[in-house]
Short mmCIF file of C-alpha atoms in Angstrom, two decimals:
data_model
loop_
_atom_site.label_atom_id
_atom_site.label_comp_id
_atom_site.label_asym_id
_atom_site.label_seq_id
_atom_site.Cartn_x
_atom_site.Cartn_y
_atom_site.Cartn_z
CA MET A 1 0.00 0.00 0.00
CA ASN A 2 1.47 3.37 -0.95
CA ALA A 3 1.49 6.54 1.17
CA HIS A 4 -1.50 8.00 -0.61
CA ASN A 5 -3.57 4.88 0.04
CA ILE A 6 -2.61 4.84 3.70
CA ILE A 7 -3.66 8.46 4.06
CA GLU A 8 -6.90 7.83 2.25
CA ASP A 9 -7.73 4.75 4.35
CA THR A 10 -6.91 6.55 7.59
CA ALA A 11 -8.93 9.57 6.61
CA ARG A 12 -11.85 7.47 5.46
CA ASP A 13 -11.87 5.40 8.60
CA ALA A 14 -11.91 8.60 10.65
CA TYR A 15 -14.53 10.12 8.35
CA GLY A 16 -16.97 7.27 8.97
CA ARG A 17 -16.46 7.47 12.73
CA LEU A 18 -16.85 11.25 12.75
CA ILE A 19 -19.92 11.43 10.57
CA SER A 20 -21.67 8.91 12.79
CA TYR A 21 -20.51 10.65 15.96
CA LEU A 22 -21.41 14.17 14.81
CA THR A 23 -24.75 13.17 13.31
CA LEU A 24 -25.72 11.50 16.55
CA LYS A 25 -25.37 14.89 18.26
CA TRP A 26 -26.15 17.30 15.47
CA ARG A 27 -28.91 15.30 13.71
CA SER A 28 -28.51 16.89 10.31
CA ILE A 29 -26.50 14.50 8.17
CA GLU A 30 -26.27 17.10 5.40
CA SER A 31 -24.52 19.81 7.41
CA VAL A 32 -22.21 17.30 9.06
CA GLU A 33 -21.36 15.85 5.65
CA ASP A 34 -20.57 19.23 4.15
CA ALA A 35 -18.33 20.11 7.06
CA LEU A 36 -16.55 16.77 7.03
CA SER A 37 -16.00 16.64 3.31
CA ASP A 38 -14.23 20.00 3.59
CA ALA A 39 -12.12 18.53 6.39
CA PHE A 40 -11.43 15.42 4.31
CA VAL A 41 -10.21 17.48 1.35
CA ALA A 42 -8.02 19.51 3.70
CA ALA A 43 -6.55 16.27 5.09
CA LEU A 44 -5.70 14.93 1.63
CA GLU A 45 -3.89 18.19 0.93
CA SER A 46 -2.09 18.56 4.23
CA TRP A 47 -1.24 15.02 5.38
CA PRO A 48 1.04 14.01 2.49
CA LYS A 49 3.24 17.02 3.37
CA ALA A 50 2.91 17.21 7.17
CA GLY A 51 2.43 13.49 7.82
CA ILE A 52 -0.57 11.71 9.30
CA PRO A 53 -1.43 13.28 12.67
CA ASP A 54 -1.31 11.13 15.82
CA LYS A 55 -5.03 11.53 16.24
CA PRO A 56 -6.54 11.78 12.77
CA GLU A 57 -10.07 12.05 14.22
CA SER A 58 -9.19 15.08 16.31
CA TRP A 59 -7.54 16.76 13.35
CA LEU A 60 -10.58 16.21 11.12
CA LEU A 61 -12.96 17.08 13.94
CA ALA A 62 -11.23 20.40 14.55
CA VAL A 63 -11.58 21.38 10.88
CA ALA A 64 -15.16 20.09 10.65
CA ARG A 65 -16.11 21.92 13.85
CA ARG A 66 -14.97 25.23 12.42
CA ARG A 67 -17.01 24.61 9.30
CA LEU A 68 -20.11 23.61 11.27
CA ILE A 69 -19.93 26.73 13.42
CA ASP A 70 -19.40 28.93 10.35
CA ARG A 71 -22.38 27.39 8.65
CA ALA A 72 -24.56 27.64 11.73
CA ARG A 73 -23.71 31.33 12.03
CA ARG A 74 -24.47 31.89 8.36
CA GLU A 75 -27.81 30.17 8.65
CA ARG A 76 -28.57 31.95 11.94
CA VAL A 77 -29.18 28.73 13.80
CA SER A 78 -31.09 29.22 17.04
CA GLU A 79 -29.09 30.10 20.15
CA ARG A 80 -29.96 26.81 21.79
CA ALA A 81 -28.62 24.71 18.91
CA MET A 82 -25.57 26.91 18.71
CA SER A 83 -24.71 26.37 22.34
CA ALA A 84 -25.22 22.61 21.89
CA LEU A 85 -22.75 22.70 19.03
CA ILE A 86 -20.19 24.59 21.01
CA ALA A 87 -20.63 22.26 23.98
CA LEU A 88 -20.09 19.36 21.63
CA SER A 89 -16.91 20.74 20.21
CA GLU A 90 -15.53 21.39 23.69
CA GLN A 91 -16.47 17.91 24.76
CA SER A 92 -14.71 16.33 21.82
CA GLU A 93 -11.70 18.53 22.38
CA GLN A 94 -11.46 17.20 25.93
CA LYS A 95 -11.79 13.67 24.63
CA SER A 96 -8.98 14.00 22.17
CA SER A 97 -6.68 15.78 24.60
CA ALA A 98 -7.42 13.17 27.29
CA GLY A 99 -6.25 10.58 24.79
CA THR A 100 -9.26 8.32 25.26
CA ALA A 101 -10.53 6.35 22.31
CA PHE A 102 -12.95 8.24 20.12
CA PRO A 103 -16.47 6.81 20.46
CA ASP A 104 -17.24 4.71 17.41
CA GLU A 105 -20.86 5.21 16.41
CA ARG A 106 -20.62 3.58 13.00
CA LEU A 107 -22.61 0.54 14.08
CA ASN A 108 -25.49 2.83 15.05
CA MET A 109 -25.13 4.47 11.66
CA LEU A 110 -25.35 1.13 9.83
CA PHE A 111 -28.57 0.41 11.66
CA LEU A 112 -29.91 3.90 11.04
CA CYS A 113 -29.31 3.55 7.28
CA THR A 114 -31.32 0.33 7.22
CA HIS A 115 -34.12 1.63 9.45
CA PRO A 116 -37.52 0.15 8.47
CA ALA A 117 -38.77 3.66 7.64
CA ILE A 118 -36.05 4.08 5.00
CA ASP A 119 -36.95 2.78 1.54
CA PRO A 120 -35.01 -0.49 0.97
CA SER A 121 -33.68 0.66 -2.42
CA ILE A 122 -31.86 3.64 -0.90
CA ARG A 123 -30.41 1.86 2.17
CA THR A 124 -27.22 0.66 0.51
CA PRO A 125 -26.49 4.01 -1.19
CA LEU A 126 -27.11 5.81 2.11
CA MET A 127 -24.72 3.45 3.87
CA LEU A 128 -22.03 3.98 1.25
CA GLN A 129 -22.33 7.70 1.62
CA THR A 130 -22.60 8.10 5.38
CA VAL A 131 -20.31 5.35 6.62
CA LEU A 132 -17.75 5.36 3.81
CA GLY A 133 -18.04 8.91 2.52
CA MET A 134 -18.55 7.84 -1.10
CA ASP A 135 -19.89 10.55 -3.39
CA ALA A 136 -23.31 10.35 -5.02
CA SER A 137 -22.00 10.13 -8.58
CA ARG A 138 -19.90 7.04 -7.85
CA ILE A 139 -22.82 5.44 -6.04
CA ALA A 140 -25.03 6.29 -9.03
CA SER A 141 -22.66 4.48 -11.41
CA ALA A 142 -22.66 1.39 -9.23
CA PHE A 143 -26.44 1.20 -9.24
CA VAL A 144 -26.96 2.45 -12.85
CA VAL A 145 -29.04 5.43 -11.76
CA LYS A 146 -28.84 9.00 -13.08
CA PRO A 147 -26.46 10.84 -10.69
CA SER A 148 -28.77 13.81 -10.10
CA THR A 149 -31.60 11.36 -9.33
CA MET A 150 -29.39 9.46 -6.90
CA GLY A 151 -28.47 12.76 -5.23
CA GLN A 152 -32.14 13.64 -4.80
CA ARG A 153 -33.01 10.22 -3.39
CA LEU A 154 -30.17 10.46 -0.87
CA THR A 155 -31.26 13.96 0.15
CA ARG A 156 -34.83 12.77 0.65
CA ALA A 157 -33.68 9.87 2.83
CA LYS A 158 -31.54 12.16 4.99
CA ALA A 159 -34.40 14.66 5.32
CA LYS A 160 -36.58 11.81 6.50
CA ILE A 161 -34.06 10.86 9.18
CA ARG A 162 -34.02 14.46 10.37
CA THR A 163 -37.73 15.32 10.22
CA GLU A 164 -39.08 12.00 11.49
CA ARG A 165 -36.38 11.94 14.17
CA LEU A 166 -35.61 8.31 13.40
CA THR A 167 -34.11 6.52 16.33
CA PHE A 168 -30.38 6.38 16.42
CA ALA A 169 -30.31 3.84 19.21
CA MET A 170 -29.31 0.23 18.70
CA PRO A 171 -32.29 -2.09 18.23
CA ASP A 172 -33.12 -4.22 21.27
CA ALA A 173 -32.53 -7.97 21.44
CA GLU A 174 -35.98 -8.79 20.09
CA GLU A 175 -35.63 -6.46 17.13
CA LEU A 176 -31.98 -7.21 16.41
CA PRO A 177 -32.24 -10.31 14.17
CA HIS A 178 -34.62 -8.58 11.77
CA ARG A 179 -32.70 -5.31 11.76
CA LEU A 180 -29.39 -7.14 11.36
CA ASP A 181 -30.79 -8.88 8.27
CA ALA A 182 -31.36 -5.50 6.66
CA VAL A 183 -27.78 -4.43 7.43
CA LEU A 184 -26.36 -7.69 5.99
CA GLU A 185 -28.60 -7.39 2.95
CA ALA A 186 -27.37 -3.86 2.28
CA ILE A 187 -23.71 -4.84 2.63
CA TYR A 188 -24.27 -7.85 0.36
CA ALA A 189 -25.82 -5.51 -2.20
CA VAL A 190 -22.60 -3.52 -2.09
CA TYR A 191 -20.71 -6.62 -3.11
CA GLY A 192 -23.10 -7.19 -5.99
CA SER A 193 -26.25 -9.16 -5.26
CA GLY A 194 -26.91 -12.47 -6.87
CA TRP A 195 -23.28 -13.37 -7.40
CA ASP A 196 -22.92 -16.81 -8.93
CA ASP A 197 -20.77 -18.78 -11.34
CA TYR A 198 -22.62 -17.65 -14.41
CA THR A 199 -22.50 -13.89 -13.91
CA GLY A 200 -18.87 -13.72 -12.83
CA VAL A 201 -17.10 -10.43 -12.49
CA ASP A 202 -18.82 -7.13 -13.12
CA PRO A 203 -16.20 -4.41 -13.53
CA ARG A 204 -18.69 -1.76 -12.47
CA ARG A 205 -18.65 -3.15 -8.95
CA LYS A 206 -14.94 -3.83 -8.74
CA GLY A 207 -14.17 -0.86 -6.48
CA LEU A 208 -17.17 -1.62 -4.33
CA VAL A 209 -15.93 -5.07 -3.39
CA HIS A 210 -13.22 -3.55 -1.23
CA GLU A 211 -15.83 -1.36 0.47
CA ALA A 212 -18.16 -4.29 1.08
CA ILE A 213 -15.46 -6.35 2.76
CA TYR A 214 -14.44 -3.32 4.82
CA LEU A 215 -18.05 -2.95 6.05
CA GLY A 216 -18.29 -6.70 6.71
CA LYS A 217 -15.17 -6.62 8.87
CA LEU A 218 -16.42 -3.53 10.66
CA LEU A 219 -19.68 -5.30 11.48
CA ALA A 220 -17.85 -8.46 12.57
CA ASN A 221 -15.79 -6.36 14.99
CA TYR A 222 -18.92 -5.04 16.64
CA LEU A 223 -20.91 -8.26 16.63
CA PRO A 224 -18.35 -11.07 16.81
CA GLY A 225 -20.94 -13.58 18.05
CA GLU A 226 -23.39 -13.19 15.16
CA PRO A 227 -22.95 -16.19 12.83
CA GLU A 228 -24.58 -14.55 9.82
CA VAL A 229 -22.13 -11.66 9.97
CA GLN A 230 -19.27 -14.19 9.79
CA GLY A 231 -21.17 -16.01 7.05
CA LEU A 232 -21.45 -12.89 4.91
CA LEU A 233 -17.80 -12.10 5.42
CA ALA A 234 -16.81 -15.68 4.48
CA LEU A 235 -18.97 -15.47 1.35
CA MET A 236 -17.40 -12.22 0.18
CA LEU A 237 -13.86 -13.40 0.92
CA HIS A 238 -14.35 -16.68 -0.95
CA CYS A 239 -15.63 -14.82 -4.01
CA GLU A 240 -12.90 -12.25 -3.74
CA ALA A 241 -10.22 -14.94 -3.52
CA ARG A 242 -10.98 -15.84 -7.14
CA ARG A 243 -10.99 -12.38 -8.65
CA GLU A 244 -7.72 -12.86 -10.56
CA ALA A 245 -8.74 -16.25 -11.90
CA ARG A 246 -12.01 -15.11 -13.43
CA ILE A 247 -10.37 -13.51 -16.44
CA ASP A 248 -7.52 -14.92 -18.53
CA ALA A 249 -4.57 -12.97 -19.93
CA SER A 250 -6.55 -11.88 -23.00
CA GLY A 251 -9.45 -10.63 -20.86
CA SER A 252 -11.74 -13.57 -21.57
CA TYR A 253 -14.16 -14.76 -18.93
CA ILE A 254 -13.51 -18.15 -17.30
CA PRO A 255 -16.38 -19.89 -15.47
CA LEU A 256 -15.69 -20.92 -11.86
CA SER A 257 -15.49 -24.66 -12.53
CA GLU A 258 -12.75 -24.12 -15.14
CA GLN A 259 -10.64 -21.57 -13.26
CA ASP A 260 -6.97 -22.28 -12.62
CA THR A 261 -7.01 -22.87 -8.86
CA SER A 262 -3.36 -21.86 -8.52
CA ARG A 263 -4.51 -18.32 -9.25
CA TRP A 264 -6.87 -18.26 -6.26
CA SER A 265 -5.73 -16.38 -3.17
CA THR A 266 -4.98 -19.03 -0.52
CA GLN A 267 -4.71 -16.30 2.10
CA MET A 268 -8.27 -15.09 1.48
CA ILE A 269 -9.64 -18.63 1.31
CA LYS A 270 -8.01 -19.33 4.68
CA GLU A 271 -9.57 -16.19 6.10
CA ALA A 272 -12.97 -17.15 4.68
CA GLU A 273 -12.76 -20.65 6.15
CA HIS A 274 -11.84 -19.16 9.51
CA CYS A 275 -14.99 -16.99 9.46
CA LEU A 276 -17.14 -19.95 8.47
CA ARG A 277 -15.75 -22.06 11.33
CA ALA A 278 -16.38 -19.21 13.79
CA ALA A 279 -19.97 -19.01 12.53
CA SER A 280 -20.58 -22.71 12.98
CA HIS A 281 -19.88 -22.54 16.75
CA SER A 282 -23.22 -20.86 17.38
CA ASN A 283 -25.27 -23.63 15.74
CA ARG A 284 -27.55 -21.09 14.10
CA ILE A 285 -27.55 -21.72 10.37
CA GLY A 286 -28.62 -18.93 8.04
CA ARG A 287 -28.69 -17.77 4.46
CA PHE A 288 -25.23 -16.22 4.32
CA GLN A 289 -23.57 -19.20 6.00
CA LEU A 290 -25.14 -21.49 3.40
CA LEU A 291 -24.06 -19.24 0.53
CA ALA A 292 -20.55 -19.21 1.99
CA ALA A 293 -20.58 -23.00 2.46
CA ILE A 294 -21.35 -23.42 -1.26
CA GLN A 295 -18.35 -21.24 -2.12
CA SER A 296 -16.29 -23.24 0.37
CA MET A 297 -17.18 -26.47 -1.49
CA HIS A 298 -16.02 -24.88 -4.75
CA ALA A 299 -12.80 -23.82 -3.02
CA GLN A 300 -12.06 -27.46 -2.12
CA ARG A 301 -11.38 -28.16 -5.79
CA ALA A 302 -7.96 -26.58 -5.23
CA ARG A 303 -7.16 -29.56 -2.96
CA THR A 304 -9.25 -32.44 -4.32
CA GLY A 305 -9.31 -31.61 -8.03
CA SER A 306 -13.05 -32.26 -8.27
CA ILE A 307 -16.33 -30.56 -7.40
CA GLU A 308 -18.81 -32.18 -5.03
CA TRP A 309 -21.90 -31.21 -7.00
CA LYS A 310 -24.25 -33.37 -4.92
CA GLY A 311 -23.10 -31.65 -1.74
CA ILE A 312 -23.53 -28.27 -3.37
CA ALA A 313 -27.03 -29.22 -4.54
CA LEU A 314 -27.90 -30.16 -0.96
CA LEU A 315 -26.77 -26.76 0.33
CA TYR A 316 -28.84 -25.06 -2.36
CA GLU A 317 -31.80 -27.17 -1.27
CA GLY A 318 -31.49 -25.67 2.21
CA LEU A 319 -31.08 -22.18 0.77
CA ALA A 320 -34.14 -22.56 -1.45
CA LYS A 321 -36.17 -23.25 1.71
CA LEU A 322 -34.74 -20.24 3.58
CA SER A 323 -34.66 -17.67 0.80
CA PRO A 324 -35.74 -18.78 -2.67
CA THR A 325 -34.30 -15.84 -4.60
CA ILE A 326 -34.01 -16.14 -8.35
CA GLY A 327 -30.19 -16.41 -8.09
CA VAL A 328 -30.48 -19.27 -5.60
CA LEU A 329 -33.01 -21.16 -7.76
CA VAL A 330 -30.82 -20.90 -10.85
CA GLY A 331 -27.77 -21.95 -8.81
CA ARG A 332 -29.66 -24.95 -7.48
CA ALA A 333 -30.71 -26.01 -10.99
CA ALA A 334 -27.07 -25.81 -12.14
CA ALA A 335 -25.83 -27.91 -9.20
CA VAL A 336 -28.59 -30.50 -9.61
CA ALA A 337 -27.85 -30.71 -13.35
CA GLU A 338 -24.18 -31.44 -12.66
CA GLY A 339 -24.84 -33.76 -9.70
CA TYR A 340 -27.94 -35.65 -10.80
CA GLY A 341 -28.18 -35.23 -14.55
CA MET A 342 -29.10 -32.52 -17.04
CA GLU A 343 -32.79 -33.52 -17.24
CA ARG A 344 -33.35 -33.02 -13.51
CA GLY A 345 -31.62 -29.65 -13.57
CA PHE A 346 -33.65 -28.62 -16.58
CA ALA A 347 -36.91 -29.58 -14.88
CA LEU A 348 -36.06 -27.21 -12.01
CA LEU A 349 -35.46 -24.36 -14.47
CA GLU A 350 -38.78 -25.05 -16.20
CA ALA A 351 -40.58 -24.86 -12.86
CA MET A 352 -39.41 -21.29 -12.21
CA PRO A 353 -41.99 -18.48 -12.49
CA CYS A 354 -41.98 -16.91 -15.96
CA ASP A 355 -42.17 -13.25 -14.92
CA LYS A 356 -39.10 -13.58 -12.69
CA ILE A 357 -36.79 -15.11 -15.28
CA MET A 358 -37.63 -13.12 -18.41
CA ASN A 359 -34.76 -10.65 -18.03
CA TYR A 360 -32.47 -12.69 -15.79
CA GLN A 361 -29.39 -13.41 -17.89
CA PRO A 362 -27.92 -16.31 -15.81
CA TYR A 363 -31.18 -18.23 -16.24
CA TRP A 364 -30.92 -18.06 -20.04
CA ALA A 365 -27.21 -18.88 -20.03
CA LEU A 366 -27.85 -22.02 -17.96
CA LYS A 367 -30.90 -22.96 -20.00
CA ALA A 368 -28.89 -22.66 -23.22
CA TYR A 369 -26.10 -24.81 -21.75
CA LEU A 370 -28.53 -27.52 -20.63
CA HIS A 371 -30.37 -27.54 -23.98
CA MET A 372 -27.00 -27.98 -25.68
CA GLN A 373 -25.97 -30.83 -23.35
CA LEU A 374 -29.30 -32.51 -24.08
CA GLY A 375 -28.75 -32.18 -27.85
CA ARG A 376 -31.54 -29.68 -28.49
CA GLN A 377 -29.70 -27.30 -30.80
CA GLU A 378 -32.51 -25.00 -31.92
CA GLU A 379 -33.63 -24.37 -28.34
CA ALA A 380 -30.03 -23.83 -27.25
CA ARG A 381 -29.48 -21.26 -30.00
CA SER A 382 -32.57 -19.31 -29.01
CA ALA A 383 -31.69 -19.33 -25.28
CA TYR A 384 -28.12 -18.20 -26.04
CA SER A 385 -29.52 -15.36 -28.12
CA ARG A 386 -31.55 -14.13 -25.17
CA ALA A 387 -28.64 -14.55 -22.72
CA ILE A 388 -26.32 -12.55 -25.02
CA GLY A 389 -28.94 -9.84 -25.55
CA LEU A 390 -29.38 -9.43 -21.79
CA CYS A 391 -25.67 -9.47 -20.98
CA GLU A 392 -24.07 -6.35 -19.47
CA ASP A 393 -20.50 -7.58 -19.26
CA PRO A 394 -18.49 -7.64 -22.53
CA SER A 395 -16.27 -10.55 -21.46
CA ILE A 396 -19.26 -12.71 -20.51
CA ARG A 397 -21.03 -11.68 -23.72
CA GLN A 398 -18.04 -12.91 -25.68
CA PHE A 399 -17.93 -16.15 -23.67
CA LEU A 400 -21.60 -16.82 -24.41
CA TYR A 401 -21.09 -16.02 -28.09
CA GLN A 402 -18.29 -18.59 -28.29
CA GLN A 403 -20.44 -21.18 -26.51
CA ALA A 404 -23.29 -20.51 -28.94
CA ASN A 405 -20.90 -20.92 -31.87
CA ARG A 406 -20.06 -24.44 -30.74
CA ILE A 407 -23.58 -25.52 -31.68
CA THR A 408 -23.22 -27.37 -34.97
CA MET B 1 -42.77 6.71 -21.65
CA HIS B 2 -40.49 6.72 -24.68
CA TYR B 3 -36.71 7.00 -24.28
CA THR B 4 -34.12 7.17 -27.03
CA LEU B 5 -30.86 5.28 -26.62
CA LEU B 6 -28.18 6.99 -28.74
CA PHE B 7 -25.25 4.67 -29.32
CA HIS B 8 -21.93 6.39 -29.86
CA GLY B 9 -18.79 4.69 -31.09
CA SER B 10 -15.10 5.47 -31.29
CA PRO B 11 -13.28 4.95 -34.63
CA GLU B 12 -12.06 1.59 -33.22
CA GLU B 13 -15.63 0.53 -32.54
CA PHE B 14 -16.74 1.54 -36.05
CA SER B 15 -13.85 -0.44 -37.51
CA LEU B 16 -15.25 -3.63 -35.90
CA ARG B 17 -18.00 -3.51 -38.51
CA THR B 18 -15.51 -4.36 -41.25
CA ASP B 19 -12.89 -6.31 -39.24
CA PRO B 20 -12.89 -9.76 -40.91
CA LEU B 21 -12.06 -11.49 -37.60
CA ARG B 22 -14.55 -9.70 -35.38
CA GLN B 23 -17.38 -8.32 -37.51
CA GLU B 24 -19.49 -11.45 -37.16
CA GLU B 25 -19.37 -11.39 -33.35
CA TYR B 26 -19.94 -7.64 -33.32
CA SER B 27 -23.03 -7.72 -35.48
CA ALA B 28 -24.35 -10.80 -33.66
CA SER B 29 -24.20 -8.92 -30.35
CA TRP B 30 -26.42 -6.18 -31.80
CA ILE B 31 -28.82 -8.64 -33.40
CA HIS B 32 -29.28 -10.46 -30.06
CA TYR B 33 -29.67 -7.15 -28.19
CA GLU B 34 -32.34 -5.89 -30.57
CA LYS B 35 -34.13 -9.23 -30.45
CA VAL B 36 -34.33 -9.10 -26.63
CA LEU B 37 -35.80 -5.59 -26.80
CA ARG B 38 -38.37 -6.75 -29.37
CA ASP B 39 -39.23 -9.95 -27.47
CA SER B 40 -39.69 -7.89 -24.31
CA GLY B 41 -42.25 -5.75 -26.10
CA ILE B 42 -40.43 -2.46 -25.43
CA PHE B 43 -38.88 -1.83 -28.86
CA VAL B 44 -40.52 1.10 -30.64
CA SER B 45 -38.14 1.80 -33.51
CA GLY B 46 -34.51 2.37 -34.31
CA ALA B 47 -31.76 2.17 -36.89
CA CYS B 48 -28.13 1.38 -37.30
CA LEU B 49 -26.33 4.14 -39.24
CA TYR B 50 -23.52 4.00 -41.79
CA ALA B 51 -20.18 5.33 -40.56
CA PRO B 52 -19.80 9.10 -39.86
CA GLU B 53 -17.66 9.70 -42.97
CA THR B 54 -20.77 8.98 -45.07
CA ALA B 55 -22.59 11.89 -43.43
CA THR B 56 -23.59 15.09 -45.20
CA THR B 57 -24.25 18.15 -43.07
CA LEU B 58 -26.44 21.07 -44.07
CA ARG B 59 -25.98 24.25 -42.10
CA ARG B 60 -27.74 27.57 -42.62
CA ARG B 61 -25.45 30.52 -41.95
CA GLU B 62 -26.62 34.11 -42.38
CA GLY B 63 -29.45 32.92 -44.56
CA GLU B 64 -27.18 30.87 -46.80
CA MET B 65 -27.26 27.09 -46.90
CA LEU B 66 -23.87 25.41 -46.67
CA VAL B 67 -23.51 21.75 -47.53
CA GLN B 68 -20.52 19.91 -46.10
CA ASP B 69 -19.10 16.40 -46.14
CA GLY B 70 -18.95 14.75 -42.73
CA PRO B 71 -20.87 14.88 -39.43
CA ILE B 72 -21.92 18.06 -37.55
CA SER B 73 -19.11 17.87 -35.02
CA GLU B 74 -15.72 16.22 -35.36
CA THR B 75 -15.76 14.53 -31.94
CA LYS B 76 -13.95 11.27 -31.24
CA GLU B 77 -17.17 9.41 -30.57
CA GLN B 78 -19.84 9.56 -33.25
CA LEU B 79 -23.46 8.47 -33.42
CA GLY B 80 -23.65 4.92 -34.75
CA GLY B 81 -27.31 4.16 -34.25
CA PHE B 82 -30.32 4.60 -32.00
CA PHE B 83 -33.24 2.69 -30.51
CA ILE B 84 -36.45 4.13 -29.12
CA ILE B 85 -37.84 2.05 -26.27
CA ASP B 86 -41.08 2.24 -24.30
CA VAL B 87 -40.48 1.66 -20.57
CA PRO B 88 -42.09 2.98 -17.36
CA ASP B 89 -39.22 5.16 -16.10
CA LEU B 90 -35.64 6.34 -16.52
CA ASP B 91 -34.25 3.71 -14.10
CA THR B 92 -35.62 0.98 -16.38
CA ALA B 93 -34.34 2.74 -19.50
CA LEU B 94 -30.84 2.88 -17.97
CA GLU B 95 -31.04 -0.80 -17.04
CA TRP B 96 -31.73 -1.69 -20.68
CA ALA B 97 -29.09 0.75 -21.91
CA SER B 98 -26.48 -0.95 -19.70
CA ARG B 99 -27.01 -4.16 -21.68
CA CYS B 100 -26.17 -2.67 -25.08
CA PRO B 101 -22.94 -3.75 -26.79
CA SER B 102 -21.81 -0.14 -27.28
CA ASN B 103 -19.19 1.39 -24.98
CA ALA B 104 -21.01 4.73 -24.87
CA VAL B 105 -24.73 5.29 -24.91
CA GLU B 106 -26.69 8.46 -24.23
CA VAL B 107 -30.22 8.07 -22.88
CA ARG B 108 -32.78 10.84 -23.44
CA PRO B 109 -36.48 11.05 -22.65
CA ASN B 110 -38.60 11.71 -25.75
CA LEU B 111 -41.04 14.62 -25.72
CA PRO B 112 -44.64 13.37 -25.86
CA GLN B 113 -45.84 12.93 -29.45
CA MET B 114 -47.84 15.81 -30.82
CA LYS B 115 -51.34 14.88 -31.76
#
């Protein structure tokens, strides 16, 4: 990691802590964000020359505080709010001079972003912006939304937090499982939902993968005993371990079962397996642990040289009961086809609801493959056509084209 | 709601149309893309255009009509074709645009048709 990266990571880590901490007191995410982004820019200018300060948070807080007070004066904020702000800045000054650890409120922030009152489609973008400080235009690219629209949606969500005075407190024990699900879901969406063998790598999300794993580790730090948090982290690490192997030297896509296992990251696989083991201690199975277990079975090919398709099919069976998403159902059909024969896999595909699969590219890619294996050339050609037409990724489009060309 | 997808291509992308090794794959990707739009019932109309050097530009300047060879602006990326699609909103239009084989596509809402 070079100096610039270290500075950026340090600043970002502090940024997330500060935005959560300041918003908790100040309640307006927008003003806190404006103040902190100024501080962040100042840090990127000053730190490379002056070095990273001993207490990056205090440095950023001092700059942000000045900006917040300036802004409050400009907007003629009421006396009461003004005195609260000044009290806050004194309090934080004491904290940093006393050398005590800065309170980390990012967990509260993750839960606030996924509050039931917040529209599910904006939760992940809100999380990326408030916890990681990502700008709206980058978030817009990741979700294929017009940047000005994304900006408006984020502003609306923040206004809702402010005007409805959404609770910033941690959910209680009874509420926690449900609320935690929403946090995991949002982090998983950062990684790129519906990841499976047939979609492979999407370059649009490449930068986000790093952010997703960062959030996963953050969450695991706070809630070390929650098996699904470890499960999600294991899932992301397993997928990430294969990044290099998904594309060959000429940029062509390689499906998971044909990847050169020597190009997988053994370090990340080890880390993923460690998370999965930690999760298993609690004896509470869940969706993310099952998804991670499937990736773990694929990872075993590096050692055994073969894929246990029947075992994978069994895990998918469990997943289909817990959360029958379209990605899971297509994954199950692929595993059953490999483990128990093409006809049985095909029957599962045929049983899927029509409206769900119409525009789902992996469904058509698998259907085309199974038709071809079963010797039905016309049907294979037509399914490949649809899969290619729906494809977003040029390297996968090319892969599918080559597969289609093998039909005689 | 009608949206127009304007596909722009660099000279390299235009050259794929005549590249003996890659033209077949290139045109197939467009044929499959158009077919999906048609099968999904959202295709309104569209066309693939000949390369920008075939363009003729007419421009009226101080009342006088000037006729020139070539496209209106000499930018690196030039219009290569367009599709009009009928979808509920811009989010959906962008989703379909992201599937096109072109490296650059501009999406614009169409004004309502005049009756």
